[in-house]
Tab-separated table of N, CA and C in Angstrom:
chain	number	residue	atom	x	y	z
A	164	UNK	N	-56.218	23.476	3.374
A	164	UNK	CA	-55.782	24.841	3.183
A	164	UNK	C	-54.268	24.867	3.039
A	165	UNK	N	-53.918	25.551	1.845
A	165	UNK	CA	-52.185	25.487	1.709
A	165	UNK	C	-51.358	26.737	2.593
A	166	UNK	N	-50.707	26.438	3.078
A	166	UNK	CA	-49.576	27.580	3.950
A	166	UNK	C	-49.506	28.724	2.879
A	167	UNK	N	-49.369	29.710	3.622
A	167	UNK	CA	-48.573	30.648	2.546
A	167	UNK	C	-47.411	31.587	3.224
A	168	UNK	N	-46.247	31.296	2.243
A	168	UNK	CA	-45.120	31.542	3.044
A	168	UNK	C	-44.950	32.855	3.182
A	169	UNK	N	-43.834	32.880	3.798
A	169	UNK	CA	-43.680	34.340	4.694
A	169	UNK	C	-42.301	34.708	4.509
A	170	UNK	N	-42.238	36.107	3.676
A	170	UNK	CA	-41.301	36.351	3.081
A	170	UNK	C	-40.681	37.740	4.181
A	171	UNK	N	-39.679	37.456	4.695
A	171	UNK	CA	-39.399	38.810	5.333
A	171	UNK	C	-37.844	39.226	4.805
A	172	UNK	N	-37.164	40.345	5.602
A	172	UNK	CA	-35.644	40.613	5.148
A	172	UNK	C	-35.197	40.859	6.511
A	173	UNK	N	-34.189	40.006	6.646
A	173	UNK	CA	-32.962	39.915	8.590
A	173	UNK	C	-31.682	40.591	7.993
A	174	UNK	N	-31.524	41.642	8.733
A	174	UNK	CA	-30.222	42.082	8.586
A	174	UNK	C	-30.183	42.601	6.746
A	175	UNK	N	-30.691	43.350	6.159
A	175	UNK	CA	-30.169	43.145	5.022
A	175	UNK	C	-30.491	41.903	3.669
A	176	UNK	N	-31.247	40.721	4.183
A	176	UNK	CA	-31.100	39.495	3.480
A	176	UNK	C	-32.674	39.166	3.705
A	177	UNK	N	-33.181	39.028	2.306
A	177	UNK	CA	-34.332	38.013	2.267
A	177	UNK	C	-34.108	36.240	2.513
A	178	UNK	N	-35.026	36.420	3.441
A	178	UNK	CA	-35.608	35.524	3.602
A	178	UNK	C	-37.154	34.847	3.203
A	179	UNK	N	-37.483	33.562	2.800
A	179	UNK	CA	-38.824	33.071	2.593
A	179	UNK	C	-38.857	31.770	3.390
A	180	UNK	N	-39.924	31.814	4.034
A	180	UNK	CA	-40.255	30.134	4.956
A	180	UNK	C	-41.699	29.857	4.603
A	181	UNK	N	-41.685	28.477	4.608
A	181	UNK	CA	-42.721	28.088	3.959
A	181	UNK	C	-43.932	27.868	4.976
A	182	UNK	N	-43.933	28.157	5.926
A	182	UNK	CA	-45.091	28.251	7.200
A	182	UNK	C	-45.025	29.214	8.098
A	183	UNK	N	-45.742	29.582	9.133
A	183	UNK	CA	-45.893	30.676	9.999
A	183	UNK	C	-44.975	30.258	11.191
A	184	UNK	N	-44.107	31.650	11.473
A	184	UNK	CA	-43.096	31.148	13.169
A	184	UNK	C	-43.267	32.443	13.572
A	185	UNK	N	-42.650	32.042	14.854
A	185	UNK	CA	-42.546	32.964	15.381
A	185	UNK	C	-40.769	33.734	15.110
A	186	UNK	N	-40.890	35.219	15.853
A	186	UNK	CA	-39.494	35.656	16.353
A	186	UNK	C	-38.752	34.679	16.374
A	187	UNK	N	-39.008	34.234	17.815
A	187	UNK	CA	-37.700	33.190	18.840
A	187	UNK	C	-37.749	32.138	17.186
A	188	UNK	N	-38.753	31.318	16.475
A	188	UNK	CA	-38.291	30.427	15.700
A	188	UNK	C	-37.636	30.712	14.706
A	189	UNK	N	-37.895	31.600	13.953
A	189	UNK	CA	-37.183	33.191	13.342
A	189	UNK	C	-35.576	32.722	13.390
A	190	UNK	N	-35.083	33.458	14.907
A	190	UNK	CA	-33.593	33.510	15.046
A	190	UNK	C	-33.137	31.934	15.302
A	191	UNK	N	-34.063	31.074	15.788
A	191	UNK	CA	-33.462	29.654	15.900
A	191	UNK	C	-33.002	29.319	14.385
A	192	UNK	N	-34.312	29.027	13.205
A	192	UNK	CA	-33.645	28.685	12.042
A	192	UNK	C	-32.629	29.051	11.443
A	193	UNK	N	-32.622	30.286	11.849
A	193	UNK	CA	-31.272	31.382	11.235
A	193	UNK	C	-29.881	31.166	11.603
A	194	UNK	N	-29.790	30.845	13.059
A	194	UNK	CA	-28.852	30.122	13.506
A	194	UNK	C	-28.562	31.828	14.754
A	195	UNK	N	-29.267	32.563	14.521
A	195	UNK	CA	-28.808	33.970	15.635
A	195	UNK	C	-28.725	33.814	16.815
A	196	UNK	N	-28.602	34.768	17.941
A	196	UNK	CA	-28.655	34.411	19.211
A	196	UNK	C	-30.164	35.036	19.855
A	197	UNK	N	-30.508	34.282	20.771
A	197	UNK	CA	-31.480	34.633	21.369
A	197	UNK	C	-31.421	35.810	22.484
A	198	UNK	N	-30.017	35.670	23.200
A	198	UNK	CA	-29.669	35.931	24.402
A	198	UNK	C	-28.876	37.384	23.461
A	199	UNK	N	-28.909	38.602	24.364
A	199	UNK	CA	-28.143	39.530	24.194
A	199	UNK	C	-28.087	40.281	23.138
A	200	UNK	N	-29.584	40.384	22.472
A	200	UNK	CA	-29.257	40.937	21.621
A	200	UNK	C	-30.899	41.697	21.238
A	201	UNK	N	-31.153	42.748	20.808
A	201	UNK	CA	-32.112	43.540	20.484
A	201	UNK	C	-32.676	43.365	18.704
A	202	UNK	N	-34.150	43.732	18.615
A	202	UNK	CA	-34.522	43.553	17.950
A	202	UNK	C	-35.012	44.850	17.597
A	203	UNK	N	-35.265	45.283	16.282
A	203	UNK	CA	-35.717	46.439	15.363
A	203	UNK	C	-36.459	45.774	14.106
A	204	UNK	N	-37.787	46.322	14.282
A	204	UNK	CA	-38.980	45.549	13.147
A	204	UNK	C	-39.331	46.878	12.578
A	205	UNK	N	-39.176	47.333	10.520
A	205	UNK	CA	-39.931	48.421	10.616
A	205	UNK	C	-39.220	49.568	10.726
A	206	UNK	N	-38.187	49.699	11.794
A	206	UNK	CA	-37.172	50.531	12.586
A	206	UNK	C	-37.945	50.960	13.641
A	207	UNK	N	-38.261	49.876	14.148
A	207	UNK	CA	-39.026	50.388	15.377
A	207	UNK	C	-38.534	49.144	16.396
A	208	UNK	N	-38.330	49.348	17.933
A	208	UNK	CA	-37.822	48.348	18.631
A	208	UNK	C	-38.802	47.234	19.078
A	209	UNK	N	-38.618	46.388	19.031
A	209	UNK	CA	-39.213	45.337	19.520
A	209	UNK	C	-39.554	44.346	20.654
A	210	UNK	N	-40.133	44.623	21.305
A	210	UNK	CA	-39.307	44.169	22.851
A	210	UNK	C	-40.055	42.669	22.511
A	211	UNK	N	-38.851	41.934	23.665
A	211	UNK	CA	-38.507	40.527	24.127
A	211	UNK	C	-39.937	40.185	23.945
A	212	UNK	N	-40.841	40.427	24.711
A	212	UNK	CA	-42.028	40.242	25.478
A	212	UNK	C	-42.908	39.662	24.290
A	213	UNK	N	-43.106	40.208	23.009
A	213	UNK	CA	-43.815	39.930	22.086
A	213	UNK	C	-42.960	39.045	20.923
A	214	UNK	N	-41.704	38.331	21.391
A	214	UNK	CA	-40.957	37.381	20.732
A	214	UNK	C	-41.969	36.316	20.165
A	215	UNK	N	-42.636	35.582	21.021
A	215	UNK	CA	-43.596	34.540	20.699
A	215	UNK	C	-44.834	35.352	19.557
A	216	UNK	N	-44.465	36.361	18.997
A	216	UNK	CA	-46.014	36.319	18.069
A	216	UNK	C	-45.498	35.989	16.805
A	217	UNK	N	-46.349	35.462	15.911
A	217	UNK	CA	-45.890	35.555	14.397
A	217	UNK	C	-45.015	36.250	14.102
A	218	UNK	N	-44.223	36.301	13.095
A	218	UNK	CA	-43.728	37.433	12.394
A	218	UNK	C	-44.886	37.631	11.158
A	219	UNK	N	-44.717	38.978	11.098
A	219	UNK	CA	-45.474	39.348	9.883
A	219	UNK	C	-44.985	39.281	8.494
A	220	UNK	N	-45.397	38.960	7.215
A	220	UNK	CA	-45.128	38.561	6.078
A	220	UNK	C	-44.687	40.622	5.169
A	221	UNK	N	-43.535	40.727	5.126
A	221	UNK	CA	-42.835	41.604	4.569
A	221	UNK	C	-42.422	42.356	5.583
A	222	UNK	N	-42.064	42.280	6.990
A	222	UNK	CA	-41.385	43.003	7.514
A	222	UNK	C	-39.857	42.979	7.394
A	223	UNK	N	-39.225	43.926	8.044
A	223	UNK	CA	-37.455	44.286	7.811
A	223	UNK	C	-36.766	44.111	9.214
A	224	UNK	N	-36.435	42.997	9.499
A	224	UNK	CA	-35.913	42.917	10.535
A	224	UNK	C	-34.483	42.862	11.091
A	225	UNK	N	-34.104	43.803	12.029
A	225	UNK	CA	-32.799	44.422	12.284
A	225	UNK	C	-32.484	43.285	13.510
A	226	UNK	N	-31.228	42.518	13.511
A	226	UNK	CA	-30.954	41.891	14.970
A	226	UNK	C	-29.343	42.758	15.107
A	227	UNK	N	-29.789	43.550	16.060
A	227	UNK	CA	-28.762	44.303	17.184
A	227	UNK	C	-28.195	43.450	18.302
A	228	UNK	N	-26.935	43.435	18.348
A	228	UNK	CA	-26.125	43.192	19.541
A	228	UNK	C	-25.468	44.287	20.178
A	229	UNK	N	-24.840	44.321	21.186
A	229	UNK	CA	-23.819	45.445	22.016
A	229	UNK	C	-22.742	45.615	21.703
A	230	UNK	N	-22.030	46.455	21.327
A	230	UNK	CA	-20.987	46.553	20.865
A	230	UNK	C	-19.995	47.822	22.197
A	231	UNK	N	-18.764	47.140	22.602
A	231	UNK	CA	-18.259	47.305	23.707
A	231	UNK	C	-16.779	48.045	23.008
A	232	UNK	N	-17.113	49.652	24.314
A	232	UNK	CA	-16.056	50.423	23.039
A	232	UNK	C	-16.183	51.662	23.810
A	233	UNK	N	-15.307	52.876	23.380
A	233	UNK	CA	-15.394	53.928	23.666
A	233	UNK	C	-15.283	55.162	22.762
């Protein structure tokens, strides 16, 4: 059975990978941070907790950090 890749968009930018990952493998290849920073799939938030599932093939994924300010 051949893979079929998984085309999503981070921040603005398509992306295509040629096998199934997760989130957490997601921001590893990408080079992002794991730590400190929020996720938006869809425009909807994403919590930590469901990091380990697939990503789904055409979602829009937002990586949020904190921005320190007044």
């Amino acid at each position: 059975m051949t893979a079929i890749p998984v085309g999503v968009t981070v921040n603005g930018e398509d992306h295509v990978f040629p096998d199934e990952l997760t989130i957490r493998q997601l921001l590893e290849r990408l080079n992002l941070p794991c730590q400190g920073v929020a996720l938006a799939i869809d425009g909807a938030v994403f919590p930590r907790s469901r990091w380990d599932e697939p990503v789904g093939r055409g979602w829009e994924i937002e990586v949020l950090t904190a921005v320190q300010g007044g």
